[in-house]
Amino acid sequence: MATEFISASFANASNDLNPIPDAPVDARFLERYARALDDYGFNYTLIPYSSSSFDPFTLGATILAHTKKLSIIVALRPNTVYPTVAAKSLATLDQLSGGRVVVHFIAGGSDEEQAREGDFLNKEERYERQEEYIRILRLAWTSTEPFDFDGKYYQFKQFRSAVRPTRGLIPISLGGSSDAAYRIGGSLCDIFGLWGEPLAETKQQIDRIYDEAAKAGRTDRPRIWVTFRPIVAETDELAWAKAHKVLDRLNENREKGLSRAPLSAPRPANVGSQRLLDIAARGHVQDRALWYPTVTATNASGATTALVGSPRTIADSILDYIDLGADLISIRGYDNYNDAVDYGRYILPLVRDGIREREETKKKTAA
């Protein structure tokens, strides 16, 4: 399958560099942002979720209404919506958009964050519940007859949905770096999301996911999604100067209490963030241009590794990951709208040219 690109959508102009606490929805900004992603050739946009954030289904419907090709990836925590309801909501959006919906599951990496919305399961239980949830969605989308479900976390009788996805099923994505995430993602999911780690560690994770898919008897494999936060400028030298300004702002905001992770925050509990911090301790730059000070400046609050350089350097770095097997590349910046425009203008075309060159080389070699 061809390599595709993912961004993330935001409901207002607040961003990591210039945070606006509790900013309301800015409908014009959201529309302009979504149309820019559509116009510049992004294939998907993630609608993030946290306990204090906007409803992703409503934002997703708005984005779909203002775009023609862009697909939405709805971030979903199983504790927030009952699976039979989610199955119908997702399929409704999918029908309205002509098949432009993906769902991304978040098991929850923080007990404290989960507790804010009444979820007191431990991590192992959250992954067990997530597995049940995924199985229920697939049954809801494919069963022509009413069915029962008698699981540990969900029980119901004679459910049937008349709301079917446009193409029969909606792609299901999952991310994480724990054994449970690898097992469930490898065995059940269409897409597996990884944060930007060095090439060697990324290859190890991809191999693990593929091994789990094989253990489950799958004849296919999940698509691999890797996320970066590029810092781009006309030249490498200018990009590094810009990167240090970004870092200074991130540190200043954290000191002012405007960061997602306050200075007093403990080391994150989730394995993915711990991996990023451990790699950051090895050195600031990995491989071509993978930069880790943004990880430590944010206490690894989500996908925080940066690629730094000119459009050519960043494109070449992304192509390294595509060569490993990643065919979904997520790039979103620290200055959300302006970075997305720069990526669309200067990086996506170079990466797509590189992919075409590789395909032509393969054809010539096979001839």
PDB file of C-alpha atoms in Angstrom, residues 182 186 194 199-215 221-222 224 324-325:
ATOM      1  CA  TYR A 182       2.041  -5.397  20.744  1.00  0.00           C
ATOM      2  CA  GLY A 186      -0.459  -7.297  16.121  1.00  0.00           C
ATOM      3  CA  LEU A 194       4.694   4.194  17.120  1.00  0.00           C
ATOM      4  CA  LEU A 199      15.809   3.429  13.323  1.00  0.00           C
ATOM      5  CA  ALA A 200      17.214   0.431  15.210  1.00  0.00           C
ATOM      6  CA  GLU A 201      14.590   0.616  17.978  1.00  0.00           C
ATOM      7  CA  THR A 202      11.820   1.236  15.443  1.00  0.00           C
ATOM      8  CA  LYS A 203      12.872  -1.854  13.485  1.00  0.00           C
ATOM      9  CA  GLN A 204      12.765  -3.914  16.683  1.00  0.00           C
ATOM     10  CA  GLN A 205       9.232  -2.731  17.394  1.00  0.00           C
ATOM     11  CA  ILE A 206       8.051  -3.410  13.847  1.00  0.00           C
ATOM     12  CA  ASP A 207       9.475  -6.936  14.020  1.00  0.00           C
ATOM     13  CA  ARG A 208       7.685  -7.504  17.322  1.00  0.00           C
ATOM     14  CA  ILE A 209       4.357  -6.355  15.879  1.00  0.00           C
ATOM     15  CA  TYR A 210       4.779  -8.580  12.830  1.00  0.00           C
ATOM     16  CA  ASP A 211       5.670 -11.536  15.083  1.00  0.00           C
ATOM     17  CA  GLU A 212       2.456 -11.055  17.045  1.00  0.00           C
ATOM     18  CA  ALA A 213       0.466 -10.915  13.812  1.00  0.00           C
ATOM     19  CA  ALA A 214       2.032 -14.200  12.700  1.00  0.00           C
ATOM     20  CA  LYS A 215       1.333 -15.836  16.084  1.00  0.00           C
ATOM     21  CA  ARG A 221       0.156  -7.330   8.806  1.00  0.00           C
ATOM     22  CA  PRO A 222      -0.835  -4.075  10.484  1.00  0.00           C
ATOM     23  CA  ILE A 224       2.962   0.910  10.683  1.00  0.00           C
ATOM     24  CA  LEU A 324      11.989   0.102   7.303  1.00  0.00           C
ATOM     25  CA  GLY A 325       8.325  -0.573   6.564  1.00  0.00           C
TER      26      GLY A 325
END
